[in-house]
CSV table of C-alpha atoms and ligand atoms in Angstrom, one decimal:
chain,number,residue,atom,x,y,z
A,1010,MET,CA,4.7,32.7,-5.1
A,1011,GLY,CA,1.1,34.2,-4.4
A,1012,SER,CA,-1.7,31.8,-4.2
A,1013,THR,CA,-3.5,33.1,-7.5
A,1014,ARG,CA,-0.4,32.4,-9.3
A,1015,LYS,CA,-0.1,28.9,-7.8
A,1016,LEU,CA,-3.6,28.4,-8.6
A,1017,TRP,CA,-3.1,29.0,-12.2
A,1018,LEU,CA,0.2,27.1,-12.6
A,1019,LEU,CA,-1.9,24.1,-11.0
A,1020,ILE,CA,-4.5,24.5,-13.5
A,1021,LEU,CA,-2.0,24.6,-16.2
A,1022,LEU,CA,-0.2,21.7,-14.9
A,1023,GLY,CA,-3.5,19.7,-14.3
A,1024,GLY,CA,-4.2,20.3,-18.0
A,1025,CYS,CA,-0.8,19.1,-19.2
A,1026,VAL,CA,-1.0,16.1,-17.0
A,1027,LEU,CA,-4.3,15.1,-18.4
A,1028,MET,CA,-3.2,15.3,-21.8
A,1029,LEU,CA,-0.3,13.4,-21.0
A,1030,GLN,CA,-2.4,10.7,-19.5
A,1031,TYR,CA,-4.5,10.2,-22.6
A,1032,HIS,CA,-1.4,10.2,-24.7
A,1033,VAL,CA,0.5,7.6,-22.6
A,1034,SER,CA,-2.6,5.5,-21.4
A,1035,SER,CA,-2.2,2.8,-23.7
A,1036,SER,CA,1.2,2.0,-22.0
A,1037,TRP,CA,-0.2,2.5,-18.4
A,1038,SER,CA,-3.8,2.4,-18.3
A,1039,ALA,CA,-4.4,-0.8,-19.9
A,1040,PRO,CA,-2.0,-3.4,-17.8
A,1041,GLY,CA,-3.8,-6.5,-18.9
A,1042,PRO,CA,-6.7,-8.2,-20.7
A,1043,ALA,CA,-8.6,-9.1,-17.4
A,1044,GLY,CA,-9.9,-5.6,-16.6
A,1045,PRO,CA,-13.4,-4.8,-17.7
A,1046,ALA,CA,-12.9,-2.5,-20.9
A,1047,LEU,CA,-14.8,0.9,-20.5
A,1048,PRO,CA,-17.2,1.6,-23.6
A,1049,SER,CA,-14.7,3.4,-26.3
A,1050,SER,CA,-16.9,6.2,-26.2
A,1051,ASN,CA,-17.0,6.7,-22.4
A,1052,SER,CA,-14.8,10.1,-22.6
A,1053,GLU,CA,-16.3,11.4,-19.5
A,1054,GLY,CA,-15.2,8.1,-17.8
A,1055,LEU,CA,-11.6,8.6,-19.0
A,1056,VAL,CA,-11.5,12.3,-17.5
A,1057,GLN,CA,-13.1,11.0,-14.5
A,1058,ALA,CA,-10.2,8.1,-14.1
A,1059,ALA,CA,-7.5,10.7,-15.1
A,1060,VAL,CA,-8.4,13.0,-12.2
A,1061,SER,CA,-8.4,10.1,-9.8
A,1062,ARG,CA,-5.2,9.4,-10.7
A,1063,LEU,CA,-3.8,12.8,-10.3
A,1064,GLN,CA,-1.7,13.0,-7.5
A,1065,LEU,CA,-1.8,16.6,-6.1
A,1066,ASP,CA,1.2,18.1,-4.3
A,1067,THR,CA,0.0,17.8,-0.7
A,1068,SER,CA,1.2,21.1,0.5
A,1069,MET,CA,-0.5,22.9,-2.4
A,1070,ALA,CA,-3.7,20.9,-2.1
A,1071,HIS,CA,-3.8,21.9,1.5
A,1072,THR,CA,-3.7,25.5,0.8
A,1073,ILE,CA,-6.2,25.4,-2.2
A,1074,GLY,CA,-8.4,22.4,-1.2
A,1075,GLU,CA,-7.9,19.1,-2.9
A,1076,LYS,CA,-11.5,18.8,-4.0
A,1077,TYR,CA,-11.5,22.4,-5.6
A,1078,LEU,CA,-8.3,21.5,-7.5
A,1079,ARG,CA,-9.7,17.9,-8.6
A,1080,GLU,CA,-13.1,19.8,-9.9
A,1081,LEU,CA,-10.7,22.2,-11.8
A,1082,ALA,CA,-8.7,19.6,-13.3
A,1083,LEU,CA,-12.3,17.7,-14.5
A,1084,GLN,CA,-13.6,20.9,-15.9
A,1085,LEU,CA,-10.3,21.4,-17.7
A,1086,GLY,CA,-10.5,17.8,-18.9
A,1087,ARG,CA,-14.0,18.2,-20.1
A,1088,GLU,CA,-13.1,21.6,-21.8
A,1089,LEU,CA,-10.4,19.9,-23.7
A,1090,LEU,CA,-12.4,17.2,-24.9
A,1091,ALA,CA,-15.2,19.6,-26.1
A,1092,THR,CA,-12.8,21.5,-28.0
A,1093,GLY,CA,-11.1,18.5,-29.5
A,1094,GLY,CA,-8.1,19.9,-27.9
A,1095,CYS,CA,-6.6,16.3,-26.9
A,1096,ASP,CA,-6.5,13.1,-29.3
A,1097,LEU,CA,-7.8,10.1,-27.2
A,1098,PRO,CA,-6.6,6.8,-27.9
A,1099,PHE,CA,-10.2,5.3,-28.2
A,1100,SER,CA,-8.5,2.2,-29.8
A,1101,SER,CA,-6.8,1.4,-26.9
A,1102,THR,CA,-8.7,-0.3,-23.9
A,1103,VAL,CA,-8.9,2.3,-21.0
A,1104,TRP,CA,-10.6,1.3,-17.9
A,1105,PRO,CA,-11.0,2.6,-14.3
A,1106,GLU,CA,-8.8,0.3,-12.4
A,1107,PRO,CA,-10.0,-1.0,-8.8
A,1108,PRO,CA,-8.2,0.9,-5.9
A,1109,LEU,CA,-5.4,-0.9,-4.2
A,1110,TYR,CA,-5.7,-0.4,-0.4
A,1111,ILE,CA,-2.2,-1.1,1.0
A,1112,ILE,CA,-2.2,-1.6,4.9
A,1113,THR,CA,1.3,-1.0,6.5
A,1114,PRO,CA,2.0,-1.7,10.0
A,1115,THR,CA,4.8,0.4,11.6
A,1116,TYR,CA,6.7,1.4,14.8
A,1117,LYS,CA,9.3,3.6,16.3
A,1118,ARG,CA,13.0,2.2,15.6
A,1119,PRO,CA,16.1,3.6,14.1
A,1120,GLU,CA,15.2,1.8,10.8
A,1121,GLN,CA,11.7,3.1,10.5
A,1122,LEU,CA,12.5,6.2,8.2
A,1123,PRO,CA,14.6,4.4,6.0
A,1124,ASP,CA,12.3,1.4,5.6
A,1125,LEU,CA,9.3,3.7,5.1
A,1126,THR,CA,11.0,5.8,2.5
A,1127,ARG,CA,11.9,2.8,0.4
A,1128,LEU,CA,8.4,1.4,0.5
A,1129,ALA,CA,6.9,5.1,-0.3
A,1130,GLN,CA,9.3,5.7,-3.1
A,1131,THR,CA,8.1,2.2,-4.3
A,1132,LEU,CA,4.3,3.2,-3.9
A,1133,MET,CA,4.8,6.4,-5.5
A,1134,HIS,CA,5.0,4.5,-8.8
A,1135,VAL,CA,1.6,3.0,-8.3
A,1136,PRO,CA,-1.5,4.5,-9.4
A,1137,ASN,CA,-5.1,4.7,-7.6
A,1138,LEU,CA,-3.9,3.7,-4.4
A,1139,VAL,CA,-4.6,4.4,-1.0
A,1140,TRP,CA,-2.1,3.7,1.8
A,1141,LEU,CA,-3.3,2.9,5.4
A,1142,VAL,CA,-0.1,3.5,7.6
A,1143,ILE,CA,-0.9,2.6,10.9
A,1144,GLU,CA,1.4,3.0,14.0
A,1145,ASP,CA,2.1,0.8,16.9
A,1146,ALA,CA,1.7,3.8,19.4
A,1147,ASN,CA,-0.8,5.9,21.0
A,1148,VAL,CA,0.0,9.0,18.9
A,1149,THR,CA,1.2,9.4,15.5
A,1150,SER,CA,4.9,10.5,14.7
A,1151,PRO,CA,5.3,14.1,13.2
A,1152,LEU,CA,8.3,12.5,11.2
A,1153,VAL,CA,6.3,10.0,9.7
A,1154,ASN,CA,3.6,12.3,8.9
A,1155,LYS,CA,6.1,14.6,7.2
A,1156,LEU,CA,7.4,11.7,5.1
A,1157,LEU,CA,4.1,10.5,3.9
A,1158,ASP,CA,3.2,14.4,3.1
A,1159,ARG,CA,6.1,14.5,1.0
A,1160,THR,CA,5.1,11.4,-1.2
A,1161,GLY,CA,1.7,12.9,-2.8
A,1162,ILE,CA,0.3,9.5,-2.1
A,1163,LYS,CA,-3.3,9.5,-1.0
A,1164,TYR,CA,-2.7,8.2,2.6
A,1165,HIS,CA,-4.2,7.9,6.1
A,1166,LEU,CA,-1.9,8.0,8.9
A,1167,LEU,CA,-3.5,5.9,11.9
A,1168,THR,CA,-2.7,4.5,15.3
A,1169,ALA,CA,-3.4,1.0,16.9
A,1170,PRO,CA,-0.8,0.3,19.8
A,1171,MET,CA,-0.3,-3.3,20.5
A,1172,PRO,CA,-2.3,-4.3,23.6
A,1173,GLU,CA,-0.4,-4.3,26.8
A,1174,GLN,CA,-0.4,-7.9,27.6
A,1175,TYR,CA,1.2,-9.1,24.3
A,1176,LYS,CA,3.9,-6.4,24.7
A,1177,LYS,CA,5.3,-8.4,27.6
A,1178,LYS,CA,5.5,-11.7,25.5
A,1179,LYS,CA,8.7,-12.9,24.3
A,1180,VAL,CA,7.6,-13.5,20.9
A,1181,LYS,CA,5.1,-10.8,20.1
A,1182,PRO,CA,2.1,-11.1,17.5
A,1183,ARG,CA,3.8,-7.9,15.4
A,1184,GLY,CA,1.6,-5.6,13.3
A,1185,VAL,CA,-1.7,-7.6,14.3
A,1186,SER,CA,-3.5,-4.5,16.2
A,1187,GLN,CA,-2.7,-2.3,13.0
A,1188,ARG,CA,-3.9,-5.0,10.5
A,1189,ASN,CA,-7.3,-5.3,12.5
A,1190,ARG,CA,-7.6,-1.3,12.7
A,1191,GLY,CA,-6.9,-1.3,8.9
A,1192,LEU,CA,-9.6,-3.7,8.2
A,1193,GLU,CA,-12.1,-1.9,10.5
A,1194,TRP,CA,-11.3,1.3,8.4
A,1195,LEU,CA,-11.9,-0.4,5.1
A,1196,ARG,CA,-15.3,-1.9,6.6
A,1197,ALA,CA,-16.0,1.8,7.4
A,1198,ASN,CA,-14.8,3.6,4.1
A,1199,ALA,CA,-13.9,1.4,1.1
A,1200,THR,CA,-16.6,-0.3,-0.8
A,1201,ASN,CA,-14.4,-2.0,-3.7
A,1202,GLY,CA,-10.9,-2.7,-4.6
A,1203,VAL,CA,-8.1,-4.9,-3.3
A,1204,LEU,CA,-6.5,-5.4,0.1
A,1205,TYR,CA,-2.7,-6.1,0.7
A,1206,PHE,CA,-0.7,-6.1,3.8
A,1207,ALA,CA,2.5,-4.8,3.3
A,1208,ASP,CA,5.0,-4.5,6.0
A,1209,ASP,CA,7.1,-1.5,6.2
A,1210,ASP,CA,10.5,-3.5,5.8
A,1211,ASN,CA,9.9,-5.7,2.8
A,1212,SER,CA,10.9,-4.8,-0.8
A,1213,TYR,CA,8.3,-4.8,-3.5
A,1214,ASP,CA,8.6,-5.0,-7.2
A,1215,VAL,CA,6.2,-2.4,-8.7
A,1216,SER,CA,4.6,-5.0,-10.8
A,1217,LEU,CA,3.3,-6.8,-7.9
A,1218,PHE,CA,0.6,-4.1,-7.3
A,1219,GLU,CA,-0.9,-4.5,-11.0
A,1220,GLU,CA,-0.8,-8.0,-10.5
A,1221,ILE,CA,-2.8,-8.1,-7.4
A,1222,ARG,CA,-5.2,-5.5,-8.7
A,1223,THR,CA,-7.4,-8.2,-10.4
A,1224,THR,CA,-7.8,-10.3,-7.2
A,1225,ARG,CA,-11.5,-11.4,-7.3
A,1226,LYS,CA,-11.4,-13.4,-4.1
A,1227,VAL,CA,-8.0,-14.0,-2.7
A,1228,SER,CA,-4.7,-14.3,-4.7
A,1229,MET,CA,-1.5,-15.7,-3.7
A,1230,PHE,CA,2.0,-15.5,-5.1
A,1231,PRO,CA,5.7,-16.3,-4.0
A,1232,VAL,CA,7.6,-14.5,-1.5
A,1233,GLY,CA,11.4,-14.5,-1.6
A,1234,LEU,CA,13.9,-14.7,1.3
A,1235,CYS,CA,11.3,-16.0,3.3
A,1236,THR,CA,12.2,-19.2,5.7
A,1237,LYS,CA,14.7,-21.3,5.4
A,1238,PHE,CA,13.7,-22.6,1.8
A,1239,GLY,CA,14.5,-19.0,0.6
A,1240,VAL,CA,11.0,-18.7,-0.7
A,1241,SER,CA,7.5,-19.2,0.3
A,1242,SER,CA,4.9,-19.8,-2.5
A,1243,PRO,CA,2.0,-21.9,-3.8
A,1244,VAL,CA,3.0,-25.1,-5.3
A,1245,VAL,CA,1.7,-25.2,-9.0
A,1246,GLN,CA,1.4,-28.1,-11.4
A,1247,ASN,CA,-0.1,-27.6,-15.0
A,1248,GLY,CA,-1.6,-24.5,-14.0
A,1249,THR,CA,-3.2,-25.9,-11.0
A,1250,PHE,CA,-2.6,-25.1,-7.3
A,1251,ILE,CA,-1.6,-28.2,-5.6
A,1252,GLY,CA,0.0,-27.1,-2.3
A,1253,PHE,CA,2.1,-24.7,-0.2
A,1254,TYR,CA,5.9,-24.7,-0.3
A,1255,ASP,CA,7.1,-23.1,3.0
A,1256,GLY,CA,10.1,-23.8,5.3
A,1257,TRP,CA,7.7,-23.9,8.5
A,1258,THR,CA,4.3,-25.2,8.1
A,1259,GLY,CA,3.3,-25.6,11.9
A,1260,GLY,CA,0.1,-27.4,11.3
A,1261,ARG,CA,-0.9,-24.2,9.5
A,1262,LYS,CA,-3.8,-24.7,6.6
A,1263,PHE,CA,-2.3,-21.6,5.0
A,1264,PRO,CA,1.4,-21.9,5.2
A,1265,VAL,CA,2.2,-18.3,3.8
A,1266,ASP,CA,3.7,-15.0,4.5
A,1267,MET,CA,1.8,-11.7,5.2
A,1268,ALA,CA,3.1,-10.5,2.1
A,1269,GLY,CA,2.0,-13.3,-0.1
A,1270,PHE,CA,-1.6,-12.8,-0.3
A,1271,ALA,CA,-4.1,-10.2,-1.5
A,1272,VAL,CA,-7.9,-9.8,-0.9
A,1273,ASN,CA,-10.8,-8.4,-2.7
A,1274,LEU,CA,-12.8,-5.9,-0.7
A,1275,GLU,CA,-16.1,-7.0,-1.9
A,1276,PHE,CA,-15.2,-10.6,-1.0
A,1277,LEU,CA,-14.1,-9.3,2.6
A,1278,SER,CA,-17.3,-7.5,3.0
A,1279,THR,CA,-19.2,-10.9,2.7
A,1280,ARG,CA,-16.9,-12.2,5.6
A,1281,PRO,CA,-17.9,-9.6,8.2
A,1282,ASN,CA,-15.8,-11.6,11.1
A,1283,ALA,CA,-12.8,-11.9,9.3
A,1284,ALA,CA,-10.0,-10.8,11.5
A,1285,MET,CA,-6.3,-11.2,12.4
A,1286,PRO,CA,-5.7,-13.4,15.8
A,1287,TYR,CA,-2.9,-12.1,18.1
A,1288,ARG,CA,-0.9,-15.4,17.6
A,1289,ALA,CA,2.7,-15.0,16.7
A,1290,GLY,CA,3.4,-17.0,13.6
A,1291,PHE,CA,-0.4,-17.9,12.9
A,1292,GLU,CA,-1.5,-14.5,12.0
A,1293,GLU,CA,-1.8,-15.3,8.3
A,1294,ASP,CA,-3.2,-18.7,8.7
A,1295,GLY,CA,-5.6,-17.3,11.3
A,1296,PHE,CA,-6.6,-14.2,9.3
A,1297,LEU,CA,-7.4,-16.7,6.0
A,1298,ARG,CA,-9.2,-19.3,7.9
A,1299,SER,CA,-11.5,-16.4,9.1
A,1300,LEU,CA,-12.4,-16.0,5.6
A,1301,SER,CA,-14.1,-19.3,5.7
A,1302,PRO,CA,-15.7,-20.7,3.3
A,1303,PHE,CA,-12.7,-20.3,1.6
A,1304,GLU,CA,-10.1,-23.3,0.8
A,1305,PRO,CA,-6.7,-23.4,-0.3
A,1306,LYS,CA,-7.9,-24.7,-3.8
A,1307,ASP,CA,-9.9,-21.6,-4.2
A,1308,VAL,CA,-6.5,-19.4,-4.5
A,1309,GLU,CA,-5.9,-17.2,-7.6
A,1310,LEU,CA,-2.3,-17.8,-8.6
A,1311,LYS,CA,-0.5,-14.6,-9.5
A,1312,ALA,CA,2.9,-13.8,-10.8
A,1313,ASP,CA,2.9,-15.9,-13.8
A,1314,ASN,CA,1.4,-18.8,-12.1
A,1315,CYS,CA,3.8,-18.4,-9.2
A,1316,THR,CA,7.0,-18.4,-11.2
A,1317,LYS,CA,8.1,-14.9,-10.3
A,1318,ILE,CA,9.3,-13.4,-7.1
A,1319,LEU,CA,7.7,-9.8,-6.9
A,1320,VAL,CA,8.1,-9.2,-3.2
A,1321,TRP,CA,10.9,-10.0,-0.8
A,1322,HIS,CA,11.0,-10.6,2.8
A,1323,THR,CA,14.0,-8.3,3.5
A,1324,GLN,CA,15.0,-7.5,7.1
A,1325,THR,CA,16.5,-4.2,7.9
A,1326,LYS,CA,19.8,-4.8,10.1
A,1327,LYS,CA,19.1,-3.6,13.7
A,1328,ASN,CA,21.0,-0.4,14.7
A,1329,ALA,CA,21.6,0.8,18.2
A,1330,PRO,CA,19.9,4.3,19.0
A,1331,SER,CA,22.2,7.2,18.0
A,1332,ALA,CA,24.3,8.3,20.7
A,1333,ALA,CA,23.5,11.6,22.8
A,1334,VAL,CA,24.7,14.9,20.9
A,1335,ASP,CA,27.1,17.2,22.7
A,1336,LEU,CA,24.9,20.2,22.9
A,1337,PHE,CA,27.7,22.5,24.0
A,1338,LYS,CA,29.8,21.4,21.1
A,1339,TYR,CA,27.1,21.3,18.5
A,1340,ASN,CA,25.0,24.3,19.5
A,1341,ASN,CA,23.9,26.1,16.5
A,1342,THR,CA,24.7,23.8,14.1
A,1343,ASN,CA,23.1,21.4,11.5
A,1344,ILE,CA,23.7,18.3,14.0
A,1345,LEU,CA,20.6,19.2,16.3
A,1346,LYS,CA,18.5,19.3,13.1
A,1347,LEU,CA,19.8,16.0,12.1
A,1348,LYS,CA,19.4,14.5,15.6
A,1349,ASP,CA,15.6,15.3,15.6
A,1350,GLN,CA,15.4,13.0,12.8
A,1351,LEU,CA,17.0,10.0,14.3
A,1352,VAL,CA,15.8,7.6,17.1
B,406,UGA,C1,6.7,-11.9,9.9
B,406,UGA,C2,5.8,-11.6,8.8
B,406,UGA,O1,6.2,-11.2,7.6
B,406,UGA,C3,4.8,-10.4,9.6
B,406,UGA,O2,3.8,-10.2,8.8
B,406,UGA,C4,4.5,-11.0,10.9
B,406,UGA,O3,3.4,-10.1,11.6
B,406,UGA,C5,5.4,-11.4,11.7
B,406,UGA,O4,6.4,-12.3,11.1
B,406,UGA,C6,4.9,-12.1,12.9
B,406,UGA,O5,4.8,-13.4,13.1
B,406,UGA,O6,5.1,-11.7,14.1
B,406,UGA,P1,9.1,-10.3,10.4
B,406,UGA,O7,9.7,-9.6,9.4
B,406,UGA,O8,9.4,-11.4,11.4
B,406,UGA,O9,7.5,-10.5,9.6
B,406,UGA,O10,8.4,-8.9,11.4
B,406,UGA,P2,8.6,-7.5,11.4
B,406,UGA,O11,8.9,-6.8,10.0
B,406,UGA,O12,9.4,-7.1,12.8
B,406,UGA,O13,7.1,-6.8,11.9
B,406,UGA,C7,5.8,-7.1,11.0
B,406,UGA,C8,5.2,-5.9,10.7
B,406,UGA,O14,4.9,-5.3,12.0
B,406,UGA,C9,6.2,-4.5,10.3
B,406,UGA,O15,5.7,-3.8,9.4
B,406,UGA,C10,6.5,-4.0,11.7
B,406,UGA,O16,6.8,-2.7,11.4
B,406,UGA,C11,5.4,-4.2,12.4
B,406,UGA,N1,5.7,-4.1,14.0
B,406,UGA,C12,6.8,-4.8,14.4
B,406,UGA,C13,5.1,-3.4,15.0
B,406,UGA,O17,4.3,-2.7,14.4
B,406,UGA,N2,5.4,-3.5,16.1
B,406,UGA,C14,6.4,-4.1,16.7
B,406,UGA,O18,6.6,-4.2,17.7
B,406,UGA,C15,7.0,-4.8,15.9
B,407,MN,MN1,9.7,-7.8,8.2
């Protein structure tokens, strides 16, 4: 297809997406009563919000330029408004959601691509999200890059290798260098929104992401399949936080899992020294303590007062690296291409 035809197709598609978004906005733009309502006459705001949600096909966006495409979609939306071409559901509450920043540490292993595929295909359902995928490596992996490109998710692929001294340890502080790199990136590039540390191997219910979006300081919620108790969660009585339930306390002030909390970025910016320690088992506790002044009683409870499990600490079975391919026997076959995708 020639690029002019592609362009027109995209413009048309953009228009359809905008109209569709307005029509369905009452179902997926107004997730809860907690969000600030936009003034109902703010149709310009609606167009802006719709365009910011537009997930552009990356290969096309690269050819034509994402900024240019968004500008076109924006103009088209304004045009439709001006001509009365779309019937806005002004009665429903539509508001620009704060962005979610998901930090995912990852590393090369046979299970990496399947784990990232599962997580990516979950995140593809979440609007207004920026995914920071950070590899425990010196250079980014072309296979991971390709996988991310195909999702249409707004992402940044970064690297932050585990320092050599920790690699030698028997129990390693996994994902710490990457999460600290993610924090550094956020401090430099993000002003508002909510941060969530999502390891690449867990299983996430899409509704978790709408739950955490309204985090004002630090929110917490249950993580299933975690520790010998089978769940790690705040303990709630009569709607009030009274402690933590976790199979391993270890003298921690915040005995929670990495997947069990989210942090507001404006709050984080008031804690410029907050960071994660290289201390296996104490990463979450160390990070949450570094948010001081912040106490367990200040925790915002999510997932219906911590009665629902919206994230599971699944662990993918470890697989041996794939055996070498007989290059003579399989020369000129698909097997060589498949082997390129394996560890
Ligand atoms: C548990 C917690 O859920 C982790 O958040 C915590 O970092 C870890 O314990 C710990 O205390 O070290 P667990 O399932 O045991 O997690 O650990 P992994 O899933 O193997 O690793 C956590 C994250 O770090 C994953 O996203 C993984 O891809 C990454 N990782 C792991 C690396 O980047 N490099 C490694 O060498 C190992
Ligand atoms: Mn894990």
